[in-house]
Amino acid sequence: MHDAGKVIPGIIIFVVFVTLPFWWNVGKAVPKVEVELPKEYTSCVEDKSFMIREHMKLLDNWRNEVVRNGYGVYVNSKGQTFHMKFQEGCMKCHSSKERFCDRCHNFVAVKPYCWNCHISPEEKKGWATKKSNVETFSKQPASHH
Amino acid sequence: MGAVFALLIALGLVIFVYIGAGVIGFKALFAVVFPYAAFFIFLGGIIYRIIEWAKVPVPFRIVTTCGQQKSLKWVKRSRLESPFNNFEVALRMALEVLAFRSLFRNLRAELKGPNLLYGSSKWLWLGAIAFHYCFLIILIRHLRFFTYPVPEFLGIIEQVDGFLHVGIPHFYITDGVILAALSYLLLRRLADAKLRYISLASDFLPLFLIFGLVLSGILMRNFFKVDIVQVKEFTMGLVHFSPKVPDVGVIFYIHLTFLCALMAYFPFSKLVHMAGVFFSPTRNLANNSRAKRHEPAPWWQKPKFKTYCEWQEEFKEVLEQSGQPIDEDCYKKEAK
């Protein structure tokens, strides 16, 4: 082999770079995700597999309905009706952002901007006890784009 | 013809996955066997190609230059176009690899009446650079499936890439640009009769495979949607050597199999220019053969010369018999 002094380091750099995902995880445990589902309810507005895949689209549609067309009512695939509400709807059953939303979102590094405007149940709890929530209150909510 | 053949292979791949993973449900084959096999073919194949290339001697400096080489002190020289030392070669290579400098010099010849006109043509360069950088960013973005916790910079890349906030989840700018660039690179080969004539199936297949990869990825993210948590559990399992077959839509398996096909095909196709660009002797050598004598080829041996005296010695008898004069000097030297 010619120019071994350059070729072999080149091969090593290539191999290290390509196998980076393997090195990165050496000695780390396989992460597990478990969300805390509400105990007193057994079904969401749609079935589970639909919600897992499509919840972002559903919430986006709800938002557009509510913000642009006034408050709306959602009719699901079984014909049941629900008020399109997030804090008083979704978060009523899923009472923890940290133990429900964030578990998956952090796992796959998704940063939804729901919370630019909405207040999570955790924040809400703190709201009543906090002396000065002026700071939070004066924060301008981001637009709904 | 080549295009049709390549398209059929790409479509056949989709049908193969649709039946294999979707209808029959043989998901472990597509989720575990193919990815590992393809990855090792990719890794091993490229190392093999590199070693094979490195075995080939390059006895001559065959640098392609397009600038003044190093000459007398007062002659202005071009360091990048005619590099004289390894540092200048490295600069030249960096420009080639990172900015596709030789493509930037692309010309187009056209007959306008009796005149042959040459004009600058940057479209190929633009399409190529847009494609390659988008592909790189998309590759880096995918690291979020192989790391936990996900590094901060990946989040920044994603935020910038999804800056337009089109749709939910946000449509990535790079996805749109790579589709446009791929379409251009494909149409370029189909639209121009001269290019179509020199294009083979092996030119179209990488394009269709990458097209399929990108399209299936966009469809999966923005339209059909799969359970991304299961997907990440699967990819994390792959890098921990304990993959868990994900129970997700067939679109994921189509995306994954396009990737596997591309990886396995990589070392045996034109795509291997990724490694080959570093081995092109027209680019990676210094143009200094006027200043430095380079080692001759390894098979070069000093030729055996026969001196006149040796020749005379061999044919002495014949020479004497035919009355030819004998050069006495040969013997005088020996006597001395």
Short mmCIF file of C-alpha atoms in Angstrom, two decimals:
data_model
loop_
_atom_site.label_atom_id
_atom_site.label_comp_id
_atom_site.label_asym_id
_atom_site.label_seq_id
_atom_site.Cartn_x
_atom_site.Cartn_y
_atom_site.Cartn_z
CA MET A 1 0.00 0.00 0.00
CA HIS A 2 1.29 3.43 -0.89
CA ASP A 3 1.03 6.49 1.34
CA ALA A 4 0.04 4.31 4.28
CA GLY A 5 0.80 7.23 6.59
CA LYS A 6 -2.10 9.14 5.11
CA VAL A 7 -4.45 6.36 4.03
CA ILE A 8 -4.62 4.51 7.36
CA PRO A 9 -5.48 7.61 9.43
CA GLY A 10 -8.04 8.41 6.74
CA ILE A 11 -9.64 4.98 7.12
CA ILE A 12 -9.65 5.36 10.91
CA ILE A 13 -11.33 8.77 10.70
CA PHE A 14 -13.92 7.36 8.31
CA VAL A 15 -14.68 4.34 10.50
CA VAL A 16 -14.91 6.41 13.69
CA PHE A 17 -17.18 8.93 12.00
CA VAL A 18 -19.51 6.34 10.49
CA THR A 19 -19.78 4.29 13.67
CA LEU A 20 -20.29 7.38 15.81
CA PRO A 21 -23.84 6.36 16.87
CA PHE A 22 -22.36 3.19 18.35
CA TRP A 23 -19.54 4.94 20.25
CA TRP A 24 -21.87 7.58 21.52
CA ASN A 25 -23.95 5.02 23.36
CA VAL A 26 -21.23 2.76 24.73
CA GLY A 27 -21.84 2.17 28.41
CA LYS A 28 -25.21 3.86 28.39
CA ALA A 29 -28.36 1.96 29.16
CA VAL A 30 -31.09 1.64 26.55
CA PRO A 31 -33.47 4.47 27.42
CA LYS A 32 -37.04 3.56 28.26
CA VAL A 33 -40.07 5.73 27.88
CA GLU A 34 -43.18 5.38 29.93
CA VAL A 35 -45.91 7.93 30.04
CA GLU A 36 -48.30 8.23 32.91
CA LEU A 37 -51.80 7.63 31.62
CA PRO A 38 -54.81 8.97 33.50
CA LYS A 39 -56.23 6.36 35.88
CA GLU A 40 -59.84 7.43 35.90
CA TYR A 41 -60.27 7.55 32.13
CA THR A 42 -59.77 4.70 29.71
CA SER A 43 -60.15 6.35 26.32
CA CYS A 44 -59.09 9.58 24.68
CA VAL A 45 -61.00 11.50 22.03
CA GLU A 46 -59.74 9.04 19.43
CA ASP A 47 -58.16 5.62 19.83
CA LYS A 48 -54.65 5.27 21.18
CA SER A 49 -52.72 4.51 18.01
CA PHE A 50 -54.37 7.45 16.24
CA MET A 51 -53.55 9.77 19.12
CA ILE A 52 -49.93 8.63 19.21
CA ARG A 53 -49.43 9.35 15.53
CA GLU A 54 -51.79 12.24 14.87
CA HIS A 55 -52.20 14.22 18.13
CA MET A 56 -50.11 17.10 16.83
CA LYS A 57 -52.31 17.45 13.76
CA LEU A 58 -55.47 17.15 15.83
CA LEU A 59 -54.32 19.81 18.27
CA ASP A 60 -53.25 22.03 15.40
CA ASN A 61 -56.70 21.71 13.84
CA TRP A 62 -58.35 22.45 17.17
CA ARG A 63 -56.20 25.52 17.63
CA ASN A 64 -57.06 26.85 14.19
CA GLU A 65 -60.75 26.16 14.77
CA VAL A 66 -60.76 27.91 18.12
CA VAL A 67 -58.52 30.84 17.27
CA ARG A 68 -59.77 31.58 13.78
CA ASN A 69 -63.34 30.32 13.73
CA GLY A 70 -64.41 30.76 17.32
CA TYR A 71 -64.89 27.98 19.83
CA GLY A 72 -65.66 24.66 18.27
CA VAL A 73 -66.89 21.22 19.02
CA TYR A 74 -64.97 18.16 17.89
CA VAL A 75 -66.85 15.15 16.63
CA ASN A 76 -64.71 12.04 16.78
CA SER A 77 -64.84 8.94 14.61
CA LYS A 78 -67.39 7.34 16.94
CA GLY A 79 -69.70 10.34 16.77
CA GLN A 80 -68.97 11.57 20.32
CA THR A 81 -68.57 15.30 20.80
CA PHE A 82 -65.90 17.13 22.72
CA HIS A 83 -65.23 20.78 23.37
CA MET A 84 -62.03 21.85 21.69
CA LYS A 85 -60.20 22.78 24.83
CA PHE A 86 -56.59 22.20 25.72
CA GLN A 87 -55.94 23.33 29.27
CA GLU A 88 -59.44 22.48 30.41
CA GLY A 89 -59.83 19.58 27.98
CA CYS A 90 -56.73 17.53 27.28
CA MET A 91 -54.89 18.56 30.41
CA LYS A 92 -57.86 17.75 32.61
CA CYS A 93 -57.23 14.04 32.15
CA HIS A 94 -53.53 14.27 31.37
CA SER A 95 -52.90 16.27 34.47
CA SER A 96 -49.13 16.42 34.24
CA LYS A 97 -47.07 17.92 31.46
CA GLU A 98 -43.87 16.49 32.88
CA ARG A 99 -45.11 12.96 33.30
CA PHE A 100 -47.13 12.82 30.08
CA CYS A 101 -46.17 15.26 27.32
CA ASP A 102 -42.52 15.72 28.16
CA ARG A 103 -41.64 12.05 28.50
CA CYS A 104 -42.00 11.32 24.79
CA HIS A 105 -41.15 14.78 23.55
CA ASN A 106 -37.84 14.82 25.40
CA PHE A 107 -37.08 11.30 24.28
CA VAL A 108 -37.35 12.17 20.59
CA ALA A 109 -36.18 15.79 21.04
CA VAL A 110 -39.40 17.44 19.95
CA LYS A 111 -40.07 20.92 21.25
CA PRO A 112 -43.70 21.82 20.65
CA TYR A 113 -44.56 25.44 21.21
CA CYS A 114 -47.90 24.78 22.90
CA TRP A 115 -46.46 26.18 26.09
CA ASN A 116 -45.52 29.51 24.60
CA CYS A 117 -49.16 30.45 25.26
CA HIS A 118 -50.66 27.73 27.42
CA ILE A 119 -49.85 27.15 31.02
CA SER A 120 -49.03 23.62 32.09
CA PRO A 121 -50.89 22.13 35.08
CA GLU A 122 -47.62 22.25 37.03
CA GLU A 123 -47.25 25.97 36.42
CA LYS A 124 -50.91 26.48 37.25
CA LYS A 125 -50.46 24.90 40.66
CA GLY A 126 -47.61 27.25 41.40
CA TRP A 127 -49.66 30.20 40.19
CA ALA A 128 -52.01 30.35 43.17
CA THR A 129 -49.25 30.07 45.75
CA LYS A 130 -46.75 32.39 44.10
CA LYS A 131 -46.69 35.89 45.55
CA SER A 132 -45.54 37.75 42.51
CA ASN A 133 -46.56 36.25 39.25
CA VAL A 134 -46.46 39.59 37.56
CA GLU A 135 -43.42 38.52 35.66
CA THR A 136 -45.19 35.51 34.20
CA PHE A 137 -48.28 37.53 33.57
CA SER A 138 -46.54 40.31 31.71
CA LYS A 139 -44.86 37.82 29.36
CA GLN A 140 -46.25 38.33 25.91
CA PRO A 141 -47.63 35.13 24.49
CA ALA A 142 -46.22 34.10 21.15
CA SER A 143 -48.66 34.31 18.32
CA HIS A 144 -50.40 31.32 16.93
CA HIS A 145 -48.59 31.84 13.64
CA MET B 1 -33.51 2.67 -21.13
CA GLY B 2 -31.17 2.90 -18.16
CA ALA B 3 -33.59 5.24 -16.46
CA VAL B 4 -36.48 2.82 -16.89
CA PHE B 5 -34.42 -0.06 -15.56
CA ALA B 6 -33.31 1.93 -12.52
CA LEU B 7 -36.84 3.16 -11.87
CA LEU B 8 -38.14 -0.41 -12.01
CA ILE B 9 -35.56 -1.46 -9.42
CA ALA B 10 -36.58 1.36 -7.10
CA LEU B 11 -40.27 0.61 -7.53
CA GLY B 12 -39.61 -3.10 -7.14
CA LEU B 13 -37.94 -2.31 -3.84
CA VAL B 14 -41.08 -0.54 -2.63
CA ILE B 15 -43.28 -3.47 -3.67
CA PHE B 16 -40.83 -5.91 -2.08
CA VAL B 17 -41.04 -4.07 1.25
CA TYR B 18 -44.77 -3.57 0.99
CA ILE B 19 -45.32 -7.31 0.55
CA GLY B 20 -42.51 -8.44 2.84
CA ALA B 21 -43.06 -6.14 5.80
CA GLY B 22 -46.63 -5.03 5.18
CA VAL B 23 -48.54 -8.03 3.87
CA ILE B 24 -46.52 -10.99 5.14
CA GLY B 25 -45.32 -9.07 8.18
CA PHE B 26 -41.75 -10.31 8.10
CA LYS B 27 -40.62 -7.22 9.95
CA ALA B 28 -37.57 -8.59 11.75
CA LEU B 29 -35.87 -9.21 8.42
CA PHE B 30 -36.31 -5.58 7.39
CA ALA B 31 -35.69 -4.07 10.80
CA VAL B 32 -32.73 -6.10 12.00
CA VAL B 33 -31.09 -8.27 9.34
CA PHE B 34 -31.05 -5.79 6.46
CA PRO B 35 -29.80 -2.75 8.41
CA TYR B 36 -26.88 -4.60 10.04
CA ALA B 37 -25.98 -6.40 6.82
CA ALA B 38 -26.16 -3.20 4.78
CA PHE B 39 -24.11 -1.28 7.31
CA PHE B 40 -21.33 -3.85 7.31
CA ILE B 41 -21.33 -4.05 3.53
CA PHE B 42 -21.04 -0.26 3.49
CA LEU B 43 -18.23 -0.13 6.01
CA GLY B 44 -16.30 -3.12 4.74
CA GLY B 45 -16.88 -2.24 1.10
CA ILE B 46 -15.53 1.26 1.43
CA ILE B 47 -12.46 0.13 3.38
CA TYR B 48 -11.87 -2.50 0.71
CA ARG B 49 -12.15 0.09 -2.05
CA ILE B 50 -9.79 2.47 -0.25
CA ILE B 51 -7.15 -0.23 0.23
CA GLU B 52 -7.45 -1.33 -3.38
CA TRP B 53 -6.95 2.24 -4.54
CA ALA B 54 -4.04 2.78 -2.19
CA LYS B 55 -2.27 -0.24 -3.69
CA VAL B 56 -2.13 1.38 -7.11
CA PRO B 57 1.14 3.21 -7.64
CA VAL B 58 1.01 6.70 -9.06
CA PRO B 59 4.47 7.02 -10.57
CA PHE B 60 3.88 10.32 -12.34
CA ARG B 61 2.69 13.67 -11.16
CA ILE B 62 -0.42 13.97 -13.28
CA VAL B 63 -1.86 17.05 -11.62
CA THR B 64 -4.45 18.85 -13.67
CA THR B 65 -3.51 22.46 -13.37
CA CYS B 66 -5.18 25.56 -14.61
CA GLY B 67 -2.84 28.22 -13.37
CA GLN B 68 0.76 29.34 -13.45
CA GLN B 69 3.05 26.88 -11.72
CA LYS B 70 5.86 27.91 -9.43
CA SER B 71 8.60 29.33 -11.58
CA LEU B 72 11.04 32.17 -11.35
CA LYS B 73 10.63 34.50 -8.42
CA TRP B 74 9.07 37.37 -10.37
CA VAL B 75 6.50 35.19 -12.13
CA LYS B 76 3.26 35.39 -10.25
CA ARG B 77 2.00 31.89 -9.54
CA SER B 78 -1.36 30.41 -8.68
CA ARG B 79 -1.19 28.52 -5.42
CA LEU B 80 -4.60 26.90 -5.68
CA GLU B 81 -4.64 26.11 -9.37
CA SER B 82 -1.13 24.72 -9.43
CA PRO B 83 -0.18 23.76 -5.89
CA PHE B 84 3.52 23.37 -5.23
CA ASN B 85 3.55 21.83 -1.75
CA ASN B 86 1.29 19.65 0.37
CA PHE B 87 -0.24 22.58 2.21
CA GLU B 88 -1.42 24.09 -1.05
CA VAL B 89 -2.66 20.68 -2.13
CA ALA B 90 -4.68 20.45 1.10
CA LEU B 91 -6.21 23.85 0.42
CA ARG B 92 -7.05 22.84 -3.10
CA MET B 93 -8.59 19.57 -1.94
CA ALA B 94 -10.60 21.36 0.74
CA LEU B 95 -12.07 23.67 -1.87
CA GLU B 96 -12.80 20.71 -4.09
CA VAL B 97 -14.47 18.66 -1.37
CA LEU B 98 -16.31 21.46 0.39
CA ALA B 99 -17.11 23.82 -2.47
CA PHE B 100 -16.99 21.59 -5.59
CA ARG B 101 -14.56 23.94 -7.25
CA SER B 102 -14.07 21.94 -10.43
CA LEU B 103 -17.81 21.78 -11.01
CA PHE B 104 -17.93 25.53 -10.61
CA ARG B 105 -15.73 25.73 -13.67
CA ASN B 106 -18.29 23.82 -15.70
CA LEU B 107 -18.68 25.14 -19.22
CA ARG B 108 -21.35 24.66 -21.80
CA ALA B 109 -20.54 24.54 -25.49
CA GLU B 110 -23.21 25.51 -27.96
CA LEU B 111 -23.35 25.91 -31.69
CA LYS B 112 -24.88 29.22 -32.62
CA GLY B 113 -24.93 29.23 -36.41
CA PRO B 114 -21.36 28.80 -37.55
CA ASN B 115 -19.91 29.74 -34.18
CA LEU B 116 -19.07 27.43 -31.33
CA LEU B 117 -19.75 29.36 -28.16
CA TYR B 118 -18.57 28.50 -24.68
CA GLY B 119 -20.41 29.89 -21.70
CA SER B 120 -20.27 29.49 -17.96
CA SER B 121 -22.87 27.06 -16.67
CA LYS B 122 -23.33 27.01 -12.92
CA TRP B 123 -26.57 25.05 -12.70
CA LEU B 124 -24.90 21.70 -12.24
CA TRP B 125 -22.75 23.15 -9.49
CA LEU B 126 -25.75 24.70 -7.79
CA GLY B 127 -27.80 21.51 -7.98
CA ALA B 128 -24.90 19.41 -6.74
CA ILE B 129 -23.97 21.63 -3.83
CA ALA B 130 -27.59 22.09 -2.75
CA PHE B 131 -28.12 18.35 -2.85
CA HIS B 132 -24.94 17.42 -0.99
CA TYR B 133 -25.30 19.94 1.81
CA CYS B 134 -28.97 19.15 2.33
CA PHE B 135 -28.11 15.48 2.48
CA LEU B 136 -25.44 16.22 5.09
CA ILE B 137 -27.81 18.29 7.23
CA ILE B 138 -30.50 15.61 6.99
CA LEU B 139 -27.95 13.00 8.03
CA ILE B 140 -26.88 15.09 11.03
CA ARG B 141 -30.51 15.73 11.94
CA HIS B 142 -31.09 11.99 12.08
CA LEU B 143 -28.58 11.75 14.92
CA ARG B 144 -31.47 12.61 17.21
CA PHE B 145 -32.58 9.01 16.76
CA PHE B 146 -29.23 7.70 17.91
CA THR B 147 -28.50 9.85 20.94
CA TYR B 148 -30.12 10.25 24.32
CA PRO B 149 -30.08 12.83 25.73
CA VAL B 150 -30.07 14.59 22.39
CA PRO B 151 -27.26 17.16 22.11
CA GLU B 152 -28.30 20.80 22.07
CA PHE B 153 -26.87 21.60 18.63
CA LEU B 154 -29.24 19.10 16.99
CA GLY B 155 -32.15 21.04 18.43
CA ILE B 156 -30.75 24.25 16.99
CA ILE B 157 -30.32 22.68 13.55
CA GLU B 158 -33.89 21.42 13.69
CA GLN B 159 -35.27 24.79 14.76
CA VAL B 160 -33.47 26.57 11.94
CA ASP B 161 -34.44 23.93 9.41
CA GLY B 162 -38.09 24.03 10.41
CA PHE B 163 -38.04 27.81 10.66
CA LEU B 164 -40.85 28.31 8.15
CA HIS B 165 -43.39 26.58 10.43
CA VAL B 166 -45.25 25.04 7.53
CA GLY B 167 -47.54 22.25 8.66
CA ILE B 168 -47.37 20.15 11.78
CA PRO B 169 -44.78 18.74 12.27
CA HIS B 170 -42.87 21.54 10.60
CA PHE B 171 -41.75 20.89 7.06
CA TYR B 172 -37.98 21.11 6.84
CA ILE B 173 -36.40 23.55 4.41
CA THR B 174 -33.69 21.02 3.56
CA ASP B 175 -36.35 18.48 2.60
CA GLY B 176 -37.77 20.90 0.05
CA VAL B 177 -34.37 21.93 -1.27
CA ILE B 178 -33.09 18.37 -1.64
CA LEU B 179 -36.23 17.43 -3.58
CA ALA B 180 -35.72 20.38 -5.91
CA ALA B 181 -32.03 19.58 -6.34
CA LEU B 182 -32.69 15.89 -6.99
CA SER B 183 -35.38 16.74 -9.51
CA TYR B 184 -32.96 19.02 -11.30
CA LEU B 185 -30.17 16.43 -11.29
CA LEU B 186 -32.58 13.84 -12.67
CA LEU B 187 -34.22 16.05 -15.29
CA ARG B 188 -30.80 17.25 -16.41
CA ARG B 189 -29.93 13.72 -17.45
CA LEU B 190 -33.30 13.17 -19.12
CA ALA B 191 -33.83 16.49 -20.87
CA ASP B 192 -30.52 16.89 -22.70
CA ALA B 193 -30.12 14.36 -25.53
CA LYS B 194 -26.32 14.34 -25.22
CA LEU B 195 -26.48 13.69 -21.49
CA ARG B 196 -29.19 11.10 -21.87
CA TYR B 197 -26.97 9.25 -24.33
CA ILE B 198 -24.09 8.97 -21.88
CA SER B 199 -26.27 8.21 -18.85
CA LEU B 200 -26.41 4.61 -17.70
CA ALA B 201 -28.64 2.73 -15.30
CA SER B 202 -25.89 3.16 -12.72
CA ASP B 203 -26.28 6.93 -13.06
CA PHE B 204 -30.01 6.80 -12.47
CA LEU B 205 -30.20 4.18 -9.74
CA PRO B 206 -28.48 6.28 -7.04
CA LEU B 207 -30.77 9.16 -7.95
CA PHE B 208 -33.89 7.02 -7.67
CA LEU B 209 -32.74 5.40 -4.44
CA ILE B 210 -32.07 8.77 -2.83
CA PHE B 211 -35.32 10.10 -4.26
CA GLY B 212 -37.17 7.18 -2.72
CA LEU B 213 -35.36 7.68 0.55
CA VAL B 214 -36.22 11.38 0.71
CA LEU B 215 -39.82 10.97 -0.45
CA SER B 216 -40.56 8.15 1.96
CA GLY B 217 -39.01 10.21 4.76
CA ILE B 218 -41.13 13.26 3.99
CA LEU B 219 -44.27 11.14 3.62
CA MET B 220 -43.56 9.47 6.93
CA ARG B 221 -42.91 12.68 8.80
CA ASN B 222 -45.50 14.98 7.31
CA PHE B 223 -48.28 12.79 5.95
CA PHE B 224 -48.63 9.14 6.97
CA LYS B 225 -47.01 9.48 10.40
CA VAL B 226 -45.66 6.66 12.48
CA ASP B 227 -45.17 6.18 16.20
CA ILE B 228 -41.88 8.02 16.50
CA VAL B 229 -41.23 6.80 20.04
CA GLN B 230 -41.22 3.21 18.83
CA VAL B 231 -38.96 4.26 15.98
CA LYS B 232 -36.46 5.78 18.35
CA GLU B 233 -36.63 2.79 20.68
CA PHE B 234 -35.78 0.71 17.65
CA THR B 235 -32.87 2.89 16.47
CA MET B 236 -31.47 3.12 20.00
CA GLY B 237 -31.76 -0.66 20.15
CA LEU B 238 -29.78 -0.93 16.91
CA VAL B 239 -26.83 0.98 18.33
CA HIS B 240 -27.04 -0.99 21.57
CA PHE B 241 -27.07 -4.25 19.59
CA SER B 242 -30.46 -5.20 21.04
CA PRO B 243 -32.96 -3.99 18.45
CA LYS B 244 -36.65 -4.16 19.18
CA VAL B 245 -38.70 -4.58 16.02
CA PRO B 246 -41.06 -1.60 15.85
CA ASP B 247 -44.73 -2.15 15.19
CA VAL B 248 -45.18 0.85 12.89
CA GLY B 249 -46.57 1.59 9.46
CA VAL B 250 -45.02 0.11 6.33
CA ILE B 251 -43.82 3.58 5.24
CA PHE B 252 -41.13 3.34 7.91
CA TYR B 253 -39.93 0.04 6.50
CA ILE B 254 -39.87 1.51 3.00
CA HIS B 255 -37.74 4.40 4.26
CA LEU B 256 -35.42 2.06 6.13
CA THR B 257 -35.03 -0.34 3.22
CA PHE B 258 -34.21 2.48 0.80
CA LEU B 259 -31.46 3.43 3.22
CA CYS B 260 -30.22 -0.16 3.45
CA ALA B 261 -30.23 -0.50 -0.34
CA LEU B 262 -28.30 2.74 -0.65
CA MET B 263 -25.73 1.72 1.96
CA ALA B 264 -25.18 -1.72 0.46
CA TYR B 265 -24.97 -0.27 -3.06
CA PHE B 266 -22.63 2.52 -2.00
CA PRO B 267 -19.20 0.88 -2.27
CA PHE B 268 -19.99 -0.63 -5.66
CA SER B 269 -21.44 2.40 -7.34
CA LYS B 270 -20.45 5.90 -8.39
CA LEU B 271 -21.48 7.00 -4.90
CA VAL B 272 -18.11 5.84 -3.64
CA HIS B 273 -16.71 9.11 -4.99
CA MET B 274 -17.17 10.14 -1.36
CA ALA B 275 -13.91 8.29 -0.64
CA GLY B 276 -12.58 8.37 -4.18
CA VAL B 277 -12.29 12.14 -4.38
CA PHE B 278 -9.36 11.94 -1.99
CA PHE B 279 -7.64 9.48 -4.29
CA SER B 280 -7.79 11.39 -7.56
CA PRO B 281 -4.16 11.88 -8.57
CA THR B 282 -5.09 14.82 -10.73
CA ARG B 283 -6.08 16.69 -7.56
CA ASN B 284 -4.13 15.30 -4.65
CA LEU B 285 -0.60 15.78 -5.94
CA ALA B 286 1.67 18.78 -5.85
CA ASN B 287 2.83 20.10 -9.18
CA ASN B 288 6.51 20.14 -8.29
CA SER B 289 8.05 17.69 -10.73
CA ARG B 290 10.27 20.42 -12.15
CA ALA B 291 11.79 21.08 -8.74
CA LYS B 292 11.92 17.61 -7.30
CA ARG B 293 12.79 14.24 -8.76
CA HIS B 294 10.12 11.77 -7.72
CA GLU B 295 10.67 8.11 -7.09
CA PRO B 296 10.22 6.17 -10.26
CA ALA B 297 7.54 3.51 -10.45
CA PRO B 298 8.11 0.63 -8.06
CA TRP B 299 8.57 -1.80 -10.92
CA TRP B 300 11.30 0.33 -12.42
CA GLN B 301 14.70 -1.38 -12.48
CA LYS B 302 17.93 -0.01 -13.71
CA PRO B 303 18.30 -1.44 -17.22
CA LYS B 304 21.28 -3.66 -17.93
CA PHE B 305 23.61 -1.89 -20.35
CA LYS B 306 26.16 -3.65 -22.46
CA THR B 307 29.34 -1.71 -23.04
CA TYR B 308 31.25 -1.84 -26.32
CA CYS B 309 34.01 -3.79 -24.65
CA GLU B 310 31.56 -6.36 -23.35
CA TRP B 311 30.07 -6.64 -26.83
CA GLN B 312 33.50 -6.99 -28.41
CA GLU B 313 34.42 -9.65 -25.89
CA GLU B 314 31.29 -11.62 -26.77
CA PHE B 315 31.93 -11.54 -30.51
CA LYS B 316 35.74 -11.42 -30.43
CA GLU B 317 36.25 -14.60 -32.41
CA VAL B 318 33.85 -13.65 -35.14
CA LEU B 319 35.35 -10.19 -35.37
CA GLU B 320 38.89 -11.55 -35.67
CA GLN B 321 37.90 -14.13 -38.23
CA SER B 322 36.29 -11.54 -40.44
CA GLY B 323 39.28 -9.25 -40.06
CA GLN B 324 37.54 -6.50 -38.16
CA PRO B 325 39.76 -4.24 -36.08
CA ILE B 326 39.79 -4.93 -32.38
CA ASP B 327 39.63 -2.00 -30.00
CA GLU B 328 42.75 -2.46 -27.97
CA ASP B 329 41.75 0.19 -25.47
CA CYS B 330 39.40 -2.28 -23.80
CA TYR B 331 42.36 -4.44 -22.84
CA LYS B 332 44.63 -1.55 -22.01
CA LYS B 333 42.25 -0.40 -19.31
CA GLU B 334 42.07 -3.83 -17.88
CA ALA B 335 45.84 -4.11 -17.89
CA LYS B 336 46.07 -0.92 -15.94
#
